[in-house]
Every structure is written in C-alpha cells, then in structure tokens.
Short mmCIF file of C-alpha atoms in Angstrom, two decimals:
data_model
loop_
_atom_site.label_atom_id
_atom_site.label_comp_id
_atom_site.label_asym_id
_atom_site.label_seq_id
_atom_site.Cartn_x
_atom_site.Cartn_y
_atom_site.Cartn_z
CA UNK A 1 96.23 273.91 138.74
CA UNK A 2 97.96 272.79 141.58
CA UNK A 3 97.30 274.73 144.75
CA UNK A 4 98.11 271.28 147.40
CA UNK A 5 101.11 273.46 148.85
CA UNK A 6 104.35 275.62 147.92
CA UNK A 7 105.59 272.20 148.84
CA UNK A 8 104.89 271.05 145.69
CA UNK A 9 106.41 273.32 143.56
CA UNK A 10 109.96 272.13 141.89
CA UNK A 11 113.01 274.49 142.09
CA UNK A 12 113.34 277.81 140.91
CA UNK A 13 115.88 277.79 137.82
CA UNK A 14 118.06 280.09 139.41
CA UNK A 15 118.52 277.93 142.70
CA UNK A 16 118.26 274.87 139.86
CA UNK A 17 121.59 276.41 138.48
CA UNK A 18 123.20 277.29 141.12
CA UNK A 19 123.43 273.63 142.40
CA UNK A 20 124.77 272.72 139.67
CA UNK A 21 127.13 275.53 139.87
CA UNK A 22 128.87 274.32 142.92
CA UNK A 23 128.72 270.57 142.39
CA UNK A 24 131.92 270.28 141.03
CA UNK A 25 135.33 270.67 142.74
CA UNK A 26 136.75 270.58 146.51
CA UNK A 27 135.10 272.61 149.38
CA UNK A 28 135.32 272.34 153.29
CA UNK A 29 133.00 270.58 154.93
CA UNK A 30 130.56 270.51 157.56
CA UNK A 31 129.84 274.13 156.90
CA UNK A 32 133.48 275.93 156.94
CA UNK A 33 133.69 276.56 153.21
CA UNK A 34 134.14 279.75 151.93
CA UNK A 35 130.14 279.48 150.22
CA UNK A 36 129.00 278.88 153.14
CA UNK A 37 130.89 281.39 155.11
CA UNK A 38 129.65 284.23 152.68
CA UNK A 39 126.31 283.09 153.32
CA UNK A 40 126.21 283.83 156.87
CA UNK A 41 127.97 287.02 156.23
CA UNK A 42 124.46 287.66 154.05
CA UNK A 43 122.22 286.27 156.57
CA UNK A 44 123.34 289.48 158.70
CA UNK A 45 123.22 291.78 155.81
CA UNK A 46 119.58 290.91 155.59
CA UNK A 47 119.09 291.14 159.26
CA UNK A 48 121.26 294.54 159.94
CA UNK A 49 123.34 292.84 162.54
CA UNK A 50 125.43 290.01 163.27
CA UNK A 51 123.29 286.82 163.46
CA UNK A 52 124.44 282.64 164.06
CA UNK A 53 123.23 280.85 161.21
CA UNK A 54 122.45 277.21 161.31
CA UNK A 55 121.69 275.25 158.28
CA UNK A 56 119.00 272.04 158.79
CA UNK A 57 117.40 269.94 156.39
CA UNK A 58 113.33 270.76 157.36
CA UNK A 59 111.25 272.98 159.08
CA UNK A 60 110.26 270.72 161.64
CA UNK A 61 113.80 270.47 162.71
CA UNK A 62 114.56 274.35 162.77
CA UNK A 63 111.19 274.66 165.30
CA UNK A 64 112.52 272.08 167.45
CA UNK A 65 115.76 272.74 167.93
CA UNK A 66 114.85 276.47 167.85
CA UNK A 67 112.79 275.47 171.66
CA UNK A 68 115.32 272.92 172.33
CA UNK A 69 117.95 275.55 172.58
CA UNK A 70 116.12 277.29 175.47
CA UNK A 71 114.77 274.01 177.28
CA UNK A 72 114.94 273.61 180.96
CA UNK A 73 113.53 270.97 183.36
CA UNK A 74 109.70 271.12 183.10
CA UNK A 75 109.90 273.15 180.02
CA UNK A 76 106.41 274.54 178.16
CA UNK A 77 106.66 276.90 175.36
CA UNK A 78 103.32 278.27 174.43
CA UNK A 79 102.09 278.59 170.72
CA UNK A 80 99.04 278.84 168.58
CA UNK A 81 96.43 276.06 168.75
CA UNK A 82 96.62 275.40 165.16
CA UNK A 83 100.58 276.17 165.10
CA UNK A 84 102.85 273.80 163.04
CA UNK A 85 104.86 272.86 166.07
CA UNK A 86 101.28 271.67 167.66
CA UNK A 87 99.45 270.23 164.99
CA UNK A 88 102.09 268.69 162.42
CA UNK A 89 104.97 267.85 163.98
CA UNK A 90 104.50 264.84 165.01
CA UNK A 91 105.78 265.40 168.20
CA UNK A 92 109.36 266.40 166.93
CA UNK A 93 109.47 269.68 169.23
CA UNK A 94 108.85 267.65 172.10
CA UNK A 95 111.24 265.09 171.84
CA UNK A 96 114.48 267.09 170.39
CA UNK A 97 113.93 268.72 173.63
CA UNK A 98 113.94 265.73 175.56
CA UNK A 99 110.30 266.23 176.99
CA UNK A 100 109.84 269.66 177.33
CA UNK A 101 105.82 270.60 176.53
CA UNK A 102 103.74 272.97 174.27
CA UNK A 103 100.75 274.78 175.85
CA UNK A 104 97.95 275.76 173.06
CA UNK A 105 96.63 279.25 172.97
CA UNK A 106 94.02 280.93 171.45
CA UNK A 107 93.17 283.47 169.04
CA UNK A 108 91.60 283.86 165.76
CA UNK A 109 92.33 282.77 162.54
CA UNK A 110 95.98 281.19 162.86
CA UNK A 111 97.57 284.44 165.37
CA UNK A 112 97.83 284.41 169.24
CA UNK A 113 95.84 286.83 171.17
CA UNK A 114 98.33 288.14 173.79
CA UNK A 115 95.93 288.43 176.36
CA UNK A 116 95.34 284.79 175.98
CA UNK A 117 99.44 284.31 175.96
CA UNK A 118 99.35 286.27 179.24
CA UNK A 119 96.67 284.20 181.00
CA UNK A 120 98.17 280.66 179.65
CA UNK A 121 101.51 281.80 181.69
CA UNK A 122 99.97 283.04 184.24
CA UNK A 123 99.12 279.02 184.93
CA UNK A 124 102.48 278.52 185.98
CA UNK A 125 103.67 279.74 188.76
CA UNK A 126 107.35 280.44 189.83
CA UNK A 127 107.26 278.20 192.74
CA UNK A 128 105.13 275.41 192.05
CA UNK A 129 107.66 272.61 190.80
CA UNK A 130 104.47 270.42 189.96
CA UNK A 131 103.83 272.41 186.64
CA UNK A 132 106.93 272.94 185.39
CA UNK A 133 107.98 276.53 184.21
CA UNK A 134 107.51 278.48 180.77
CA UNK A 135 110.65 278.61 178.55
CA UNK A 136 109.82 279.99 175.40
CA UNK A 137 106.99 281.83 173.55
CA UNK A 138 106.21 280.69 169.67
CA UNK A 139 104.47 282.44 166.96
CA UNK A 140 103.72 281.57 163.41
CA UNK A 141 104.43 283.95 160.62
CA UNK A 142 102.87 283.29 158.19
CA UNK A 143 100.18 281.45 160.04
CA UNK A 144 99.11 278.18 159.02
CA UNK A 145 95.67 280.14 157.78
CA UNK A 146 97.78 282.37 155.57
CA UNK A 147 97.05 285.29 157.67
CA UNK A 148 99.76 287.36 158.99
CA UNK A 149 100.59 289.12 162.65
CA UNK A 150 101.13 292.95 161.92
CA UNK A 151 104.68 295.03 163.52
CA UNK A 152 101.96 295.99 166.17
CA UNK A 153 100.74 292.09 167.23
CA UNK A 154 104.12 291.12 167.58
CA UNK A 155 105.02 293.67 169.65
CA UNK A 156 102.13 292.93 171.77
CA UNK A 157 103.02 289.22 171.95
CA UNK A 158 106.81 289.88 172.55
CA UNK A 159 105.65 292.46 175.69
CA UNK A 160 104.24 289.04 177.22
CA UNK A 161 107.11 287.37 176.88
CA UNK A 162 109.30 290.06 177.56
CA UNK A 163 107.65 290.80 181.06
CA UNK A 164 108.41 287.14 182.07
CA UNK A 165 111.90 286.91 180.44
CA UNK A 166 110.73 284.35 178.06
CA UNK A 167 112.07 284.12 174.47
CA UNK A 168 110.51 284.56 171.49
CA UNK A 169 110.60 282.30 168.29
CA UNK A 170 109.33 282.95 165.03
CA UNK A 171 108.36 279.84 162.44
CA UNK A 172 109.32 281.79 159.18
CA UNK A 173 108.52 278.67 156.95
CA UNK A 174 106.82 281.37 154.74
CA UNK A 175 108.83 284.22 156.06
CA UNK A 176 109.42 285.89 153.07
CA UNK A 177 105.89 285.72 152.40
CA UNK A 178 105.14 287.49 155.44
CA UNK A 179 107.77 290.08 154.79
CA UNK A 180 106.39 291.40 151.16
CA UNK A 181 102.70 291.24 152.69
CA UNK A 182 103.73 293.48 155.42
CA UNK A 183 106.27 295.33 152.89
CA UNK A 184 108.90 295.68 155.47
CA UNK A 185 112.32 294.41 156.68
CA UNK A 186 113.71 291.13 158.13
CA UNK A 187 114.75 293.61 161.08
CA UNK A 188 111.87 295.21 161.50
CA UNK A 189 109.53 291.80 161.59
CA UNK A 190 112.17 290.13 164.22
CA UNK A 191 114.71 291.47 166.54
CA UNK A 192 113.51 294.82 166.23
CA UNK A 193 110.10 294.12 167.79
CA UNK A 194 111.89 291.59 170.56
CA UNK A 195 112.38 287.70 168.45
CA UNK A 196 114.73 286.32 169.37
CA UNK A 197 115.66 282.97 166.80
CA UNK A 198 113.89 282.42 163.90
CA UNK A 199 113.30 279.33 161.75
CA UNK A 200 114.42 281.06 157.82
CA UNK A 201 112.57 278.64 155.46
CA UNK A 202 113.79 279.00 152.09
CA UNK A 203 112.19 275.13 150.77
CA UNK A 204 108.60 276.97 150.10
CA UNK A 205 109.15 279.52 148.38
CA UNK A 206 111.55 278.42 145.41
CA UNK A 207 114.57 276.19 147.05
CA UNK A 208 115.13 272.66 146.63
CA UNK A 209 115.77 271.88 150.86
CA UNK A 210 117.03 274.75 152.22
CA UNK A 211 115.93 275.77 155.91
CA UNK A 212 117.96 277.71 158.81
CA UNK A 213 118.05 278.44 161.95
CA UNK A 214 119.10 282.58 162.57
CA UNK A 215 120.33 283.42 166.33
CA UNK A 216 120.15 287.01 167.01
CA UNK A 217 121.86 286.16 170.36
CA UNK A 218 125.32 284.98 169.20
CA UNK A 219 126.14 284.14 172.29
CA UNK A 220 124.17 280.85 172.52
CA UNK A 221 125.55 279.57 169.06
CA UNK A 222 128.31 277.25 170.40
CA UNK A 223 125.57 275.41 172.05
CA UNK A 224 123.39 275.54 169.11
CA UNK A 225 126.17 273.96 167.41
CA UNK A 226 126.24 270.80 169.30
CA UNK A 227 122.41 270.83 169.58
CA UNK A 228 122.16 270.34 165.62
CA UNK A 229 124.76 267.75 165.85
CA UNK A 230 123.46 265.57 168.20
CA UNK A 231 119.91 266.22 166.08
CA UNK A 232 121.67 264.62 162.84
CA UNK A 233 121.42 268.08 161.12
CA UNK A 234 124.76 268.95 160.55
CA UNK A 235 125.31 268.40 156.57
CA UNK A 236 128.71 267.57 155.67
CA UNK A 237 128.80 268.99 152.09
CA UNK A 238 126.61 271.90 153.48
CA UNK A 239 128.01 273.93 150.05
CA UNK A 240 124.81 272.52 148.78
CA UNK A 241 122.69 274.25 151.20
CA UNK A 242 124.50 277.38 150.82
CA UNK A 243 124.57 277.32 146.93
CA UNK A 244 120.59 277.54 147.02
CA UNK A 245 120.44 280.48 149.77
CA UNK A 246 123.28 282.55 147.88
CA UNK A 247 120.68 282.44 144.37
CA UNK A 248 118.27 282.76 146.94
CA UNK A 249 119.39 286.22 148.04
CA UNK A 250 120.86 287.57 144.65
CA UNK A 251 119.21 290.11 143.26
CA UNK A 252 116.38 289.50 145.76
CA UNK A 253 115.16 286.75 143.94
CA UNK A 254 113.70 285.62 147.32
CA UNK A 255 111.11 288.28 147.76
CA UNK A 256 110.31 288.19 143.82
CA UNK A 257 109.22 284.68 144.11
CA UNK A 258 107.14 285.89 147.19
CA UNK A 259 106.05 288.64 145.86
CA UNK A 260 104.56 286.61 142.70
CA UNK A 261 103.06 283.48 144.96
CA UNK A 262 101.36 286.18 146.88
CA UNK A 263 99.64 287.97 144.21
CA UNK A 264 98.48 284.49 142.29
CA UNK A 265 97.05 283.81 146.22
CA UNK A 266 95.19 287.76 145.69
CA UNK A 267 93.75 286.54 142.01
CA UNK A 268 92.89 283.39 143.25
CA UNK A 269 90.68 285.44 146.36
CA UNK A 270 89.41 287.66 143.71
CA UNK A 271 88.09 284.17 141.44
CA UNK A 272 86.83 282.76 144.64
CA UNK A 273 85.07 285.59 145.35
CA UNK A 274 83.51 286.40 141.96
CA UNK A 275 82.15 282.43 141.87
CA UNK A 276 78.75 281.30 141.94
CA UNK A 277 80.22 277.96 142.99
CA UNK A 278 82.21 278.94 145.64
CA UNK A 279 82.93 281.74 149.30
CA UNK A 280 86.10 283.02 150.09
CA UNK A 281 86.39 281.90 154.13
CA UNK A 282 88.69 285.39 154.75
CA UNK A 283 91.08 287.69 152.93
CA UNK A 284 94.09 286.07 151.80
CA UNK A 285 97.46 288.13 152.91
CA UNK A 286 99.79 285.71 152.54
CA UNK A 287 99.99 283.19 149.54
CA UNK A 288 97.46 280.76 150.87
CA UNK A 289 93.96 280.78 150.14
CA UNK A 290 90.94 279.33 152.16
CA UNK A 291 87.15 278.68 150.54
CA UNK A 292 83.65 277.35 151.15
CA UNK A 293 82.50 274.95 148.68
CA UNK A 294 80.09 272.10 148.32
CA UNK A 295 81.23 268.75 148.11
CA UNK A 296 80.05 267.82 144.82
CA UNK A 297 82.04 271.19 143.13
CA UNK A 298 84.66 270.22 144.88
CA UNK A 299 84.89 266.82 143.45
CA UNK A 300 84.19 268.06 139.74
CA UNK A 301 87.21 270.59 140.65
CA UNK A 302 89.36 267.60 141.43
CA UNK A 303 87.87 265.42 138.60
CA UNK A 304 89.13 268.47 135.85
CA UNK A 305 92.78 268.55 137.22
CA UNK A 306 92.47 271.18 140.31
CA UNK A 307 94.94 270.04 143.12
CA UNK A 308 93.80 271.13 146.24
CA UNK A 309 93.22 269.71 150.12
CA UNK A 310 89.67 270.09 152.62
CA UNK A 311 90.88 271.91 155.61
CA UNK A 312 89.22 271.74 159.21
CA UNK A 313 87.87 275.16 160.49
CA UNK A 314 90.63 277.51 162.38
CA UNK A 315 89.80 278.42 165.77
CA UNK A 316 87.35 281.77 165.63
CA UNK A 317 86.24 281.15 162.28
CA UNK A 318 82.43 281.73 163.03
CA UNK A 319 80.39 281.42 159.42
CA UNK A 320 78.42 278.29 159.18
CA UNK A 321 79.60 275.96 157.32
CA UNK A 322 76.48 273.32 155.37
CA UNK A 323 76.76 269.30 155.54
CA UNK A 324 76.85 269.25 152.12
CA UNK A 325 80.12 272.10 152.03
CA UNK A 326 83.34 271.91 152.96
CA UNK A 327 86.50 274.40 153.90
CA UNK A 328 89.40 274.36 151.33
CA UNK A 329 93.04 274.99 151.15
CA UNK A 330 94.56 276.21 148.10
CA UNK A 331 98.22 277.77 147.99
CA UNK A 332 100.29 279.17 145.49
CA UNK A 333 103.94 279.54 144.93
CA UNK A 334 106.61 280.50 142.44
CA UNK A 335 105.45 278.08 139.93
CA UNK A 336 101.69 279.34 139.98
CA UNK A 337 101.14 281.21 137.06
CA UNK A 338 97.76 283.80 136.31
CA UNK A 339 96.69 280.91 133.29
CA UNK A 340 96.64 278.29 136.57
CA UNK A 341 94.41 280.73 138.83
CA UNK A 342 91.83 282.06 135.84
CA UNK A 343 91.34 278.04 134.37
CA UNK A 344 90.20 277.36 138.49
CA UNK A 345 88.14 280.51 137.96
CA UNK A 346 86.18 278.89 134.97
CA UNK A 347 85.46 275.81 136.95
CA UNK A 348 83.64 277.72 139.58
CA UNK A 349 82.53 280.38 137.58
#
C-alpha cells in the first residue's frame, strides 16, 4: 500500500532490461551515439514534427533550464501558486537563470485561470525598467493536485501569452498521465495549442532517471546545448538515458503504465468515496488522489502499512476541513496493483 508518490515506485522490467541491454560494449558519448540518436528521431515521431531533445537527470533541472533558455534582464515567468517550479524547487528555477523571478497566479485546484495570467502581466509594463519584464508563461500538466488543464484551458492560457509574445512551457513530469486522461496526442496537448518546450518526464511513470527537455523551436537548441552544459546536465554515457526512453516508447509501454497508474488512482476515488472513514476532496483525473480524513484513521492507516503524506489545501478548495481531519495525498503508479487499492479500502471501510 504505498501511495507516498510514483517516486517511489522501482523500474519497470522492461526499462529494468533494457539497461542492462546496453551496458555492455563501446558507444559515443555525451549523447552522439547511435541509441541516442534514434531516440530523438522518436521524440519527433511522437510529437509529429522535428523537435531538440535534451536529456537531464531531474525534473527540477528540465523546469529551470526550460525558463533559463528564454531569460532576459529582469526576467518573471508566471506560474501556478502551487506549481512545482514555485513550491518545490528550492529555488533551482531562479538561480539556473541567474535571477530571473516567478510571479504566482491563481486559479483553482492546481490550473491557472487565464484571466488571472492576463491581469498578473498586465503588472508589468513595457517601459517601466523598475519591474522588470515577463519572459515566459508556465503551466503544470498534470497539476500538482492531479487535476488536468483540458485542449480548451490551454488554449486559453497560450492566447495570453501569445498576445504578449511570451512563451509557453509545459512541466510534463506526469505528462503521459495527462495524455491518456485527456486520450489525445503529444501534438495535440503541446505545440498544437501554442507550447512551446516541454519538460518530458519519464522517472514517474516507470523509468529509473530519465527526464528531457523537447524544443519545438529547433532553432534555439545550440543554445540549449551550452545551457545544459554549463548546468552539469550533460551525461557522458547518455546511452543510459536513452536505453530507458527507447523501452519507454516500444510498444507504447509508456502510456500502458499510465494508463494502469491512472485507473488504480480511479479505484482508489471509488474506495475513498464508498468509506465511512474517509471524503474524497475532488475527482481524481490524473493518477493522484486527494482525501479528507481524521487524524486518528489516518494514523491507524499508517500503523497497518498504508504509505501516504498530509497535504495542505490547494488554492480554491472551499469544503471545510475539522481540527481533528486532515487533507491527504495518495498516488499511484505502475507498481500499484487493484490488491494494494481494495486492502486501503478495508481499512476505511
């Protein structure tokens, strides 16, 4: 029963196996090999066009270099109040970009309301040296409170940006989550509704470490390139990061795993919200899970072997929530399995 993160979860035995696949013999380095090079040719199979691919070692380092590479002096990007690169980052975003700021905005459980967006760039004005100027817009898919922005929101948000020729990033630490919820296509979730780089995380959801930055605009990769080196994220025997994201895409393994983290998240909802014990906080759509419980069934959850973490409130979440109770994160991933999720059930049935 653990439901701490996707973080948590070991390596899918494909990705296991193809590790060890590669681990032998002679291949170039620093990302030239020929693994790596049909990698990238994937990445824009996936995508439907040519993309810039850029392996890194952790999400945090695909966000900030994804805003470092469109820094300028007096820099703000604007992102979700409860956003990764705001709240757990530890101030990585800011300093990869050598000081560059992030300007919270508001909107309801975990997504951006783009009239919010509109008014938080409104602050700065073109002139006015003293603010500094807007560089880049961010949004979270999934969000960090497993919901997910529709085609339609991120159109909306990418208008915003649009109208002040400001780019759009996309943290897709649980991207493929995001895609089977919305049951559509990398192209259709990004560059076809206006993103312009995205942070691929493959680590959640079934890979040992394997993270990327994708450039739709190829034109910037050169300086990307030196970017990631001076960032200490250029792996020499990259093969390794490769090997996982070629088992990664074969056979779509990626969107199985997905697929089967995000239905364990739906039965877990479905436990929550049959308990006597327990309230589900809102609708799962992605493969995390969010619940009202009291303290003391939370500790005899914990005391039978149920791995989980309290979570503070999101922004717009509105039900009361008792002294006595507390807000809970579960999440599931590859490695949850429907015996995990219905053994939960019975401790809060």
């Amino acid at each position: 029963m653990f439901f701490a993160s996707d973080n948590w979860a070991g390596a899918h035995p494909k990705i296991a196996a193809s590790l060890s696949t590669h681990a032998s013999g002679f291949s170039t380095a620093y990302g030239d090999g020929d693994l790596d090079r049909a990698v990238y040719e994937k990445f824009s199979e996936i995508f439907e066009r040519e993309v810039a691919v850029f392996f890194v070692a952790t999400g945090t380092a695909a966000n900030s270099l994804s805003l470092a590479a469109y820094n300028r002096p007096g820099g703000v990007s604007f992102c979700h109040r409860e956003a990764h690169v705001m709240e757990d980052e530890c101030g990585a975003p800011e300093y990869f970009s050598g000081g560059a700021r992030l300007r919270a905005v508001d909107g309801p459980l975990g997504r951006m309301n783009p009239g919010n967006l509109e008014k938080a760039i409104s602050h700065f004005e073109p002139e006015f040296v003293h603010a500094g100027q807007p560089i880049a817009v961010s949004i979270t898919q999934a969000t960090e409170v497993g919901t997910v922005y529709s085609l339609a929101e991120i159109d909306a948000i990418s208008a915003v940006a649009k109208k002040r020729n400001l780019p759009l990033h996309m943290d897709g630490a649980r991207f493929a989550n995001a895609l089977a919820s919305l049951e559509t296509t990398p192209a259709e979730m990004t560059w076809k509704r206006g993103v312009d780089i995205v942070s691929f995380g493959g680590t959640k959801n079934g890979c040992w470490c394997a993270e990327a930055v994708v450039l739709f605009d190829t034109g910037k990769a050169r300086e990307f390139g030196f970017l990631r080196k001076r960032a200490a994220q250029l792996f020499s025997k990259s093969r390794f990061i490769a090997a996982q994201f070629d088992a990664y895409f074969t056979d779509d393994l990626w969107l199985e795993t997905a697929r089967h983290s995000n239905a364990m998240a739906a039965r877990l909802g479905k436990v929550i919200e049959a308990s006597s014990k327990a309230r589900l906080g809102w609708q799962p759509q992605a493969n995390e899970v969010f619940a009202i419980m009291s303290k003391d069934t939370m500790k005899a959850a914990t005391d039978a072997g149920a791995v989980f973490f309290p979570w503070n409130a999101p922004h717009g979440f509105a039900e009361r929530i008792d002294e006595n109770e507390t807000l809970c994160r579960f999440v599931t991933s590859f490695a949850t399995t429907a015996d995990d999720v219905d053994r939960f059930g019975d401790l809060i049935a």
